[in-house]
Amino acid sequence: MDVSNILASHAAKYQSVTVEKETPLDVDAGFLTVTDPNPIDEESYNENLEEHLQSLARDGVQALLASLFTLPTRPSPDGPLAQLPPPTTQLPRAKPLPQPKPKTKWEAFAAAKGIQKKVRDKKVWDEEKQEWVNRWGRHGKNKEVEDQWITEVPANADVDHDPRKVARDARKTRIAKNEKKHAQNVARAANPRDARKQEIDKTLATTRISTASMGKFDRKLEGEKKMRGVKRKFEPTEKSVDEEAKASLALLSRLDSDAKKTRREPPAEESVLNTRKAVRFASKGRGALALAKEAAGGRSSKGSKGRRIGGKR
């Protein structure tokens, strides 16, 4: 009995589980994907597109199932489960990379000054108890004054002075300050553009009030808000004689002080004695030449007088 026809029809109906391609299929069991790098057969593609696509899908699924049956399995109530390996296909990110977290004011200051961050221990040594206690929290070292049963009171304290309440209020103030700084850092990290905009607006407002008109006649930028609370104080046009005299004296005193500031100071190597001032004082304002003539004349008269006295003798 010839069964070759029966086997041929069976083989045509049930294809082989082995997929043979010119270029092997790229199977990624981690993502349950199959990539076919082979070029498209134009003849079969143009002849029957649906059959061509079904053939490609069948080969890909067959290769994927063959790779899954080679993976290790583990038992479960629903049956054996295959343990998928890590994916090998590099997929692009669905979202952009996260922006770097902006530094807080302390972090920026520490980076500029080269200060290294030190992690403080949660435990601290208590000399009185001779044991390690918590730095914060329940029965923490920061609550030592609040929890102790006796506390020294200053001599100048009020009658109703409560040291425990003072220590508690100081601790609450520190906590509130830290929470406020933390909220500012979170807001700055959430909206860095808003923080930068506020900084630019503040700088712009500072430059506006540097002019004589307090920015009234300066060129306005597009979208710039109107400044409020910036006014220039003008002196009244009419004043009494005493007020005008005081204003004039104040102006002269400022001019004199400015002139003294701009006056050249002598170098360190020069003498401390002001020779010009000393000569002006000794000559009573007549100058060094008059002082020299006076000194020369005084010596000659003194000598002639001495000779005359000697002649009389």
PDB file of N, CA and C in Angstrom, residues 202-292:
ATOM      1  N   LYS A 202      13.081  90.822  40.686  1.00  0.00           N
ATOM      2  CA  LYS A 202      13.671  91.562  41.799  1.00  0.00           C
ATOM      3  C   LYS A 202      14.867  92.384  41.334  1.00  0.00           C
ATOM      4  N   THR A 203      15.716  91.797  40.474  1.00  0.00           N
ATOM      5  CA  THR A 203      16.870  92.531  39.949  1.00  0.00           C
ATOM      6  C   THR A 203      16.425  93.699  39.087  1.00  0.00           C
ATOM      7  N   LEU A 204      15.392  93.479  38.281  1.00  0.00           N
ATOM      8  CA  LEU A 204      14.870  94.555  37.437  1.00  0.00           C
ATOM      9  C   LEU A 204      14.305  95.694  38.273  1.00  0.00           C
ATOM     10  N   ALA A 205      13.603  95.379  39.336  1.00  0.00           N
ATOM     11  CA  ALA A 205      13.061  96.418  40.210  1.00  0.00           C
ATOM     12  C   ALA A 205      14.179  97.214  40.883  1.00  0.00           C
ATOM     13  N   THR A 206      15.263  96.545  41.233  1.00  0.00           N
ATOM     14  CA  THR A 206      16.395  97.245  41.848  1.00  0.00           C
ATOM     15  C   THR A 206      17.035  98.220  40.874  1.00  0.00           C
ATOM     16  N   THR A 207      17.166  97.820  39.624  1.00  0.00           N
ATOM     17  CA  THR A 207      17.751  98.715  38.628  1.00  0.00           C
ATOM     18  C   THR A 207      16.826  99.868  38.288  1.00  0.00           C
ATOM     19  N   ARG A 208      15.526  99.667  38.403  1.00  0.00           N
ATOM     20  CA  ARG A 208      14.582 100.742  38.086  1.00  0.00           C
ATOM     21  C   ARG A 208      14.707 101.903  39.065  1.00  0.00           C
ATOM     22  N   ILE A 209      14.858 101.604  40.327  1.00  0.00           N
ATOM     23  CA  ILE A 209      14.883 102.671  41.333  1.00  0.00           C
ATOM     24  C   ILE A 209      16.261 103.322  41.437  1.00  0.00           C
ATOM     25  N   SER A 210      17.218 102.932  40.599  1.00  0.00           N
ATOM     26  CA  SER A 210      18.548 103.533  40.637  1.00  0.00           C
ATOM     27  C   SER A 210      18.619 104.831  39.851  1.00  0.00           C
ATOM     28  N   THR A 211      17.607 105.143  39.040  1.00  0.00           N
ATOM     29  CA  THR A 211      17.591 106.377  38.273  1.00  0.00           C
ATOM     30  C   THR A 211      16.949 107.500  39.077  1.00  0.00           C
ATOM     31  N   ALA A 212      17.141 108.738  38.582  1.00  0.00           N
ATOM     32  CA  ALA A 212      16.614 109.899  39.309  1.00  0.00           C
ATOM     33  C   ALA A 212      15.097 109.907  39.321  1.00  0.00           C
ATOM     34  N   SER A 213      14.487 109.435  38.250  1.00  0.00           N
ATOM     35  CA  SER A 213      13.021 109.416  38.176  1.00  0.00           C
ATOM     36  C   SER A 213      12.412 108.158  38.770  1.00  0.00           C
ATOM     37  N   MET A 214      13.234 107.317  39.430  1.00  0.00           N
ATOM     38  CA  MET A 214      12.758 106.065  40.024  1.00  0.00           C
ATOM     39  C   MET A 214      12.107 105.175  38.974  1.00  0.00           C
ATOM     40  N   GLY A 215      12.643 105.202  37.743  1.00  0.00           N
ATOM     41  CA  GLY A 215      12.149 104.346  36.675  1.00  0.00           C
ATOM     42  C   GLY A 215      10.891 104.819  35.998  1.00  0.00           C
ATOM     43  N   LYS A 216      10.450 106.056  36.294  1.00  0.00           N
ATOM     44  CA  LYS A 216       9.196 106.538  35.718  1.00  0.00           C
ATOM     45  C   LYS A 216       9.307 106.764  34.222  1.00  0.00           C
ATOM     46  N   PHE A 217      10.448 107.291  33.768  1.00  0.00           N
ATOM     47  CA  PHE A 217      10.629 107.612  32.362  1.00  0.00           C
ATOM     48  C   PHE A 217      11.502 106.589  31.636  1.00  0.00           C
ATOM     49  N   ASP A 218      11.794 105.464  32.274  1.00  0.00           N
ATOM     50  CA  ASP A 218      12.579 104.416  31.622  1.00  0.00           C
ATOM     51  C   ASP A 218      11.709 103.650  30.632  1.00  0.00           C
ATOM     52  N   ARG A 219      12.366 103.030  29.682  1.00  0.00           N
ATOM     53  CA  ARG A 219      11.649 102.252  28.671  1.00  0.00           C
ATOM     54  C   ARG A 219      11.107 100.972  29.303  1.00  0.00           C
ATOM     55  N   LYS A 220       9.826 100.712  29.099  1.00  0.00           N
ATOM     56  CA  LYS A 220       9.183  99.542  29.673  1.00  0.00           C
ATOM     57  C   LYS A 220       9.386  98.331  28.763  1.00  0.00           C
ATOM     58  N   LEU A 221       9.589  97.188  29.387  1.00  0.00           N
ATOM     59  CA  LEU A 221       9.716  95.937  28.654  1.00  0.00           C
ATOM     60  C   LEU A 221       8.339  95.340  28.399  1.00  0.00           C
ATOM     61  N   GLU A 222       8.279  94.464  27.435  1.00  0.00           N
ATOM     62  CA  GLU A 222       7.009  93.822  27.100  1.00  0.00           C
ATOM     63  C   GLU A 222       6.592  92.874  28.216  1.00  0.00           C
ATOM     64  N   GLY A 223       5.382  93.060  28.712  1.00  0.00           N
ATOM     65  CA  GLY A 223       4.871  92.220  29.780  1.00  0.00           C
ATOM     66  C   GLY A 223       5.337  92.615  31.158  1.00  0.00           C
ATOM     67  N   GLU A 224       6.042  93.743  31.276  1.00  0.00           N
ATOM     68  CA  GLU A 224       6.538  94.170  32.585  1.00  0.00           C
ATOM     69  C   GLU A 224       5.396  94.731  33.421  1.00  0.00           C
ATOM     70  N   LYS A 225       5.350  94.357  34.683  1.00  0.00           N
ATOM     71  CA  LYS A 225       4.306  94.823  35.569  1.00  0.00           C
ATOM     72  C   LYS A 225       4.640  96.217  36.092  1.00  0.00           C
ATOM     73  N   LYS A 226       3.588  96.955  36.430  1.00  0.00           N
ATOM     74  CA  LYS A 226       3.764  98.294  36.972  1.00  0.00           C
ATOM     75  C   LYS A 226       4.253  98.205  38.402  1.00  0.00           C
ATOM     76  N   MET A 227       5.303  98.953  38.701  1.00  0.00           N
ATOM     77  CA  MET A 227       5.889  98.918  40.029  1.00  0.00           C
ATOM     78  C   MET A 227       5.023  99.714  40.992  1.00  0.00           C
ATOM     79  N   ARG A 228       4.873  99.194  42.175  1.00  0.00           N
ATOM     80  CA  ARG A 228       4.064  99.841  43.196  1.00  0.00           C
ATOM     81  C   ARG A 228       4.921 100.108  44.432  1.00  0.00           C
ATOM     82  N   GLY A 229       4.546 101.171  45.122  1.00  0.00           N
ATOM     83  CA  GLY A 229       5.231 101.489  46.367  1.00  0.00           C
ATOM     84  C   GLY A 229       6.568 102.155  46.179  1.00  0.00           C
ATOM     85  N   VAL A 230       6.924 102.587  44.958  1.00  0.00           N
ATOM     86  CA  VAL A 230       8.190 103.247  44.702  1.00  0.00           C
ATOM     87  C   VAL A 230       7.899 104.716  44.435  1.00  0.00           C
ATOM     88  N   LYS A 231       8.234 105.585  45.364  1.00  0.00           N
ATOM     89  CA  LYS A 231       7.977 107.006  45.243  1.00  0.00           C
ATOM     90  C   LYS A 231       9.248 107.777  45.590  1.00  0.00           C
ATOM     91  N   ARG A 232       9.371 108.921  44.956  1.00  0.00           N
ATOM     92  CA  ARG A 232      10.510 109.790  45.225  1.00  0.00           C
ATOM     93  C   ARG A 232      10.053 110.974  46.065  1.00  0.00           C
ATOM     94  N   LYS A 233      10.792 111.271  47.085  1.00  0.00           N
ATOM     95  CA  LYS A 233      10.433 112.354  47.987  1.00  0.00           C
ATOM     96  C   LYS A 233      11.078 113.647  47.511  1.00  0.00           C
ATOM     97  N   PHE A 234      10.273 114.647  47.225  1.00  0.00           N
ATOM     98  CA  PHE A 234      10.740 115.936  46.768  1.00  0.00           C
ATOM     99  C   PHE A 234      10.633 116.949  47.914  1.00  0.00           C
ATOM    100  N   GLU A 235      11.645 117.787  48.018  1.00  0.00           N
ATOM    101  CA  GLU A 235      11.647 118.825  49.037  1.00  0.00           C
ATOM    102  C   GLU A 235      10.705 119.953  48.616  1.00  0.00           C
ATOM    103  N   PRO A 236      10.083 120.615  49.550  1.00  0.00           N
ATOM    104  CA  PRO A 236       9.199 121.744  49.188  1.00  0.00           C
ATOM    105  C   PRO A 236       9.983 122.894  48.556  1.00  0.00           C
ATOM    106  N   THR A 237       9.351 123.591  47.630  1.00  0.00           N
ATOM    107  CA  THR A 237      10.023 124.694  46.937  1.00  0.00           C
ATOM    108  C   THR A 237      10.216 125.908  47.830  1.00  0.00           C
ATOM    109  N   GLU A 238       9.360 126.130  48.773  1.00  0.00           N
ATOM    110  CA  GLU A 238       9.467 127.273  49.671  1.00  0.00           C
ATOM    111  C   GLU A 238       9.807 126.796  51.078  1.00  0.00           C
ATOM    112  N   LYS A 239      10.860 127.397  51.633  1.00  0.00           N
ATOM    113  CA  LYS A 239      11.299 127.050  52.981  1.00  0.00           C
ATOM    114  C   LYS A 239      11.566 128.323  53.759  1.00  0.00           C
ATOM    115  N   SER A 240      11.663 128.161  55.046  1.00  0.00           N
ATOM    116  CA  SER A 240      12.039 129.284  55.895  1.00  0.00           C
ATOM    117  C   SER A 240      13.532 129.542  55.778  1.00  0.00           C
ATOM    118  N   VAL A 241      13.967 130.696  56.267  1.00  0.00           N
ATOM    119  CA  VAL A 241      15.388 131.069  56.182  1.00  0.00           C
ATOM    120  C   VAL A 241      16.245 130.110  57.003  1.00  0.00           C
ATOM    121  N   ASP A 242      15.769 129.723  58.176  1.00  0.00           N
ATOM    122  CA  ASP A 242      16.544 128.812  59.022  1.00  0.00           C
ATOM    123  C   ASP A 242      16.707 127.441  58.343  1.00  0.00           C
ATOM    124  N   GLU A 243      15.663 126.933  57.723  1.00  0.00           N
ATOM    125  CA  GLU A 243      15.758 125.632  57.051  1.00  0.00           C
ATOM    126  C   GLU A 243      16.700 125.698  55.848  1.00  0.00           C
ATOM    127  N   GLU A 244      16.642 126.804  55.085  1.00  0.00           N
ATOM    128  CA  GLU A 244      17.559 126.933  53.960  1.00  0.00           C
ATOM    129  C   GLU A 244      19.008 127.040  54.433  1.00  0.00           C
ATOM    130  N   ALA A 245      19.235 127.738  55.536  1.00  0.00           N
ATOM    131  CA  ALA A 245      20.599 127.848  56.076  1.00  0.00           C
ATOM    132  C   ALA A 245      21.117 126.485  56.529  1.00  0.00           C
ATOM    133  N   LYS A 246      20.258 125.732  57.210  1.00  0.00           N
ATOM    134  CA  LYS A 246      20.672 124.389  57.645  1.00  0.00           C
ATOM    135  C   LYS A 246      20.963 123.484  56.446  1.00  0.00           C
ATOM    136  N   ALA A 247      20.128 123.551  55.416  1.00  0.00           N
ATOM    137  CA  ALA A 247      20.354 122.723  54.236  1.00  0.00           C
ATOM    138  C   ALA A 247      21.649 123.104  53.543  1.00  0.00           C
ATOM    139  N   SER A 248      21.943 124.400  53.456  1.00  0.00           N
ATOM    140  CA  SER A 248      23.184 124.851  52.814  1.00  0.00           C
ATOM    141  C   SER A 248      24.405 124.407  53.608  1.00  0.00           C
ATOM    142  N   LEU A 249      24.345 124.543  54.947  1.00  0.00           N
ATOM    143  CA  LEU A 249      25.460 124.088  55.780  1.00  0.00           C
ATOM    144  C   LEU A 249      25.678 122.584  55.669  1.00  0.00           C
ATOM    145  N   ALA A 250      24.581 121.836  55.606  1.00  0.00           N
ATOM    146  CA  ALA A 250      24.715 120.382  55.450  1.00  0.00           C
ATOM    147  C   ALA A 250      25.346 120.029  54.115  1.00  0.00           C
ATOM    148  N   LEU A 251      24.960 120.757  53.056  1.00  0.00           N
ATOM    149  CA  LEU A 251      25.553 120.507  51.745  1.00  0.00           C
ATOM    150  C   LEU A 251      27.040 120.837  51.734  1.00  0.00           C
ATOM    151  N   LEU A 252      27.412 121.961  52.358  1.00  0.00           N
ATOM    152  CA  LEU A 252      28.830 122.324  52.423  1.00  0.00           C
ATOM    153  C   LEU A 252      29.632 121.317  53.237  1.00  0.00           C
ATOM    154  N   SER A 253      29.057 120.840  54.305  1.00  0.00           N
ATOM    155  CA  SER A 253      29.777 119.842  55.121  1.00  0.00           C
ATOM    156  C   SER A 253      29.977 118.547  54.340  1.00  0.00           C
ATOM    157  N   ARG A 254      28.983 118.155  53.545  1.00  0.00           N
ATOM    158  CA  ARG A 254      29.149 116.948  52.726  1.00  0.00           C
ATOM    159  C   ARG A 254      30.219 117.143  51.656  1.00  0.00           C
ATOM    160  N   LEU A 255      30.234 118.339  51.048  1.00  0.00           N
ATOM    161  CA  LEU A 255      31.259 118.621  50.047  1.00  0.00           C
ATOM    162  C   LEU A 255      32.647 118.622  50.673  1.00  0.00           C
ATOM    163  N   ASP A 256      32.765 119.197  51.875  1.00  0.00           N
ATOM    164  CA  ASP A 256      34.056 119.219  52.553  1.00  0.00           C
ATOM    165  C   ASP A 256      34.516 117.805  52.889  1.00  0.00           C
ATOM    166  N   SER A 257      33.586 116.972  53.360  1.00  0.00           N
ATOM    167  CA  SER A 257      33.956 115.590  53.686  1.00  0.00           C
ATOM    168  C   SER A 257      34.358 114.814  52.441  1.00  0.00           C
ATOM    169  N   ASP A 258      33.662 115.065  51.315  1.00  0.00           N
ATOM    170  CA  ASP A 258      34.037 114.391  50.068  1.00  0.00           C
ATOM    171  C   ASP A 258      35.401 114.840  49.592  1.00  0.00           C
ATOM    172  N   ALA A 259      35.705 116.141  49.762  1.00  0.00           N
ATOM    173  CA  ALA A 259      37.022 116.639  49.352  1.00  0.00           C
ATOM    174  C   ALA A 259      38.131 116.026  50.199  1.00  0.00           C
ATOM    175  N   LYS A 260      37.852 115.828  51.494  1.00  0.00           N
ATOM    176  CA  LYS A 260      38.858 115.200  52.353  1.00  0.00           C
ATOM    177  C   LYS A 260      39.078 113.740  51.980  1.00  0.00           C
ATOM    178  N   LYS A 261      38.007 113.084  51.572  1.00  0.00           N
ATOM    179  CA  LYS A 261      38.150 111.683  51.180  1.00  0.00           C
ATOM    180  C   LYS A 261      38.972 111.530  49.912  1.00  0.00           C
ATOM    181  N   THR A 262      38.783 112.468  48.952  1.00  0.00           N
ATOM    182  CA  THR A 262      39.511 112.381  47.679  1.00  0.00           C
ATOM    183  C   THR A 262      40.909 112.953  47.748  1.00  0.00           C
ATOM    184  N   ARG A 263      41.269 113.597  48.856  1.00  0.00           N
ATOM    185  CA  ARG A 263      42.606 114.156  48.983  1.00  0.00           C
ATOM    186  C   ARG A 263      43.637 113.043  49.054  1.00  0.00           C
ATOM    187  N   ARG A 264      44.772 113.265  48.409  1.00  0.00           N
ATOM    188  CA  ARG A 264      45.793 112.223  48.342  1.00  0.00           C
ATOM    189  C   ARG A 264      46.441 112.022  49.692  1.00  0.00           C
ATOM    190  N   GLU A 265      46.548 110.799  50.088  1.00  0.00           N
ATOM    191  CA  GLU A 265      47.200 110.454  51.342  1.00  0.00           C
ATOM    192  C   GLU A 265      48.670 110.181  51.081  1.00  0.00           C
ATOM    193  N   PRO A 266      49.553 110.587  51.979  1.00  0.00           N
ATOM    194  CA  PRO A 266      50.990 110.364  51.750  1.00  0.00           C
ATOM    195  C   PRO A 266      51.317 108.880  51.832  1.00  0.00           C
ATOM    196  N   PRO A 267      52.279 108.432  51.042  1.00  0.00           N
ATOM    197  CA  PRO A 267      52.690 107.021  51.120  1.00  0.00           C
ATOM    198  C   PRO A 267      53.221 106.668  52.491  1.00  0.00           C
ATOM    199  N   ALA A 268      53.292 105.379  52.724  1.00  0.00           N
ATOM    200  CA  ALA A 268      53.716 104.914  54.054  1.00  0.00           C
ATOM    201  C   ALA A 268      55.171 105.240  54.321  1.00  0.00           C
ATOM    202  N   GLU A 269      56.003 105.296  53.236  1.00  0.00           N
ATOM    203  CA  GLU A 269      57.425 105.498  53.467  1.00  0.00           C
ATOM    204  C   GLU A 269      57.767 106.960  53.756  1.00  0.00           C
ATOM    205  N   GLU A 270      56.818 107.921  53.443  1.00  0.00           N
ATOM    206  CA  GLU A 270      57.097 109.323  53.693  1.00  0.00           C
ATOM    207  C   GLU A 270      57.035 109.629  55.196  1.00  0.00           C
ATOM    208  N   SER A 271      57.555 110.793  55.561  1.00  0.00           N
ATOM    209  CA  SER A 271      57.578 111.187  56.956  1.00  0.00           C
ATOM    210  C   SER A 271      56.176 111.517  57.450  1.00  0.00           C
ATOM    211  N   VAL A 272      55.974 111.353  58.713  1.00  0.00           N
ATOM    212  CA  VAL A 272      54.681 111.659  59.302  1.00  0.00           C
ATOM    213  C   VAL A 272      54.470 113.166  59.383  1.00  0.00           C
ATOM    214  N   LEU A 273      55.548 113.962  59.481  1.00  0.00           N
ATOM    215  CA  LEU A 273      55.465 115.410  59.607  1.00  0.00           C
ATOM    216  C   LEU A 273      55.061 116.038  58.280  1.00  0.00           C
ATOM    217  N   ASN A 274      54.062 116.902  58.310  1.00  0.00           N
ATOM    218  CA  ASN A 274      53.637 117.659  57.134  1.00  0.00           C
ATOM    219  C   ASN A 274      54.481 118.917  57.066  1.00  0.00           C
ATOM    220  N   THR A 275      55.534 118.895  56.229  1.00  0.00           N
ATOM    221  CA  THR A 275      56.499 120.004  56.168  1.00  0.00           C
ATOM    222  C   THR A 275      55.856 121.286  55.685  1.00  0.00           C
ATOM    223  N   ARG A 276      55.003 121.180  54.695  1.00  0.00           N
ATOM    224  CA  ARG A 276      54.372 122.373  54.138  1.00  0.00           C
ATOM    225  C   ARG A 276      53.502 123.062  55.185  1.00  0.00           C
ATOM    226  N   LYS A 277      52.757 122.259  55.940  1.00  0.00           N
ATOM    227  CA  LYS A 277      51.913 122.851  56.970  1.00  0.00           C
ATOM    228  C   LYS A 277      52.750 123.491  58.076  1.00  0.00           C
ATOM    229  N   ALA A 278      53.882 122.845  58.426  1.00  0.00           N
ATOM    230  CA  ALA A 278      54.749 123.400  59.463  1.00  0.00           C
ATOM    231  C   ALA A 278      55.371 124.729  59.028  1.00  0.00           C
ATOM    232  N   VAL A 279      55.803 124.802  57.764  1.00  0.00           N
ATOM    233  CA  VAL A 279      56.371 126.050  57.253  1.00  0.00           C
ATOM    234  C   VAL A 279      55.314 127.146  57.211  1.00  0.00           C
ATOM    235  N   ARG A 280      54.104 126.808  56.785  1.00  0.00           N
ATOM    236  CA  ARG A 280      53.040 127.792  56.721  1.00  0.00           C
ATOM    237  C   ARG A 280      52.679 128.314  58.116  1.00  0.00           C
ATOM    238  N   PHE A 281      52.751 127.411  59.112  1.00  0.00           N
ATOM    239  CA  PHE A 281      52.444 127.825  60.481  1.00  0.00           C
ATOM    240  C   PHE A 281      53.549 128.699  61.048  1.00  0.00           C
ATOM    241  N   ALA A 282      54.815 128.338  60.790  1.00  0.00           N
ATOM    242  CA  ALA A 282      55.940 129.111  61.342  1.00  0.00           C
ATOM    243  C   ALA A 282      56.077 130.479  60.694  1.00  0.00           C
ATOM    244  N   SER A 283      55.784 130.567  59.398  1.00  0.00           N
ATOM    245  CA  SER A 283      55.905 131.850  58.690  1.00  0.00           C
ATOM    246  C   SER A 283      54.628 132.657  58.723  1.00  0.00           C
ATOM    247  N   LYS A 284      53.606 132.128  59.398  1.00  0.00           N
ATOM    248  CA  LYS A 284      52.313 132.797  59.480  1.00  0.00           C
ATOM    249  C   LYS A 284      51.724 133.042  58.102  1.00  0.00           C
ATOM    250  N   GLY A 285      51.892 132.087  57.221  1.00  0.00           N
ATOM    251  CA  GLY A 285      51.293 132.148  55.903  1.00  0.00           C
ATOM    252  C   GLY A 285      52.117 132.873  54.865  1.00  0.00           C
ATOM    253  N   ARG A 286      53.319 133.382  55.208  1.00  0.00           N
ATOM    254  CA  ARG A 286      54.108 134.135  54.240  1.00  0.00           C
ATOM    255  C   ARG A 286      54.942 133.241  53.338  1.00  0.00           C
ATOM    256  N   GLY A 287      55.207 132.009  53.737  1.00  0.00           N
ATOM    257  CA  GLY A 287      55.931 131.097  52.888  1.00  0.00           C
ATOM    258  C   GLY A 287      57.327 130.804  53.410  1.00  0.00           C
ATOM    259  N   ALA A 288      57.985 129.849  52.765  1.00  0.00           N
ATOM    260  CA  ALA A 288      59.312 129.410  53.213  1.00  0.00           C
ATOM    261  C   ALA A 288      60.382 130.453  52.924  1.00  0.00           C
ATOM    262  N   LEU A 289      60.263 131.203  51.828  1.00  0.00           N
ATOM    263  CA  LEU A 289      61.274 132.200  51.475  1.00  0.00           C
ATOM    264  C   LEU A 289      61.321 133.323  52.506  1.00  0.00           C
ATOM    265  N   ALA A 290      60.147 133.791  52.910  1.00  0.00           N
ATOM    266  CA  ALA A 290      60.110 134.839  53.929  1.00  0.00           C
ATOM    267  C   ALA A 290      60.668 134.334  55.254  1.00  0.00           C
ATOM    268  N   LEU A 291      60.386 133.064  55.570  1.00  0.00           N
ATOM    269  CA  LEU A 291      60.923 132.500  56.815  1.00  0.00           C
ATOM    270  C   LEU A 291      62.438 132.415  56.759  1.00  0.00           C
ATOM    271  N   ALA A 292      63.000 132.068  55.594  1.00  0.00           N
ATOM    272  CA  ALA A 292      64.461 131.989  55.464  1.00  0.00           C
ATOM    273  C   ALA A 292      65.101 133.371  55.575  1.00  0.00           C
TER     274      ALA A 292
END
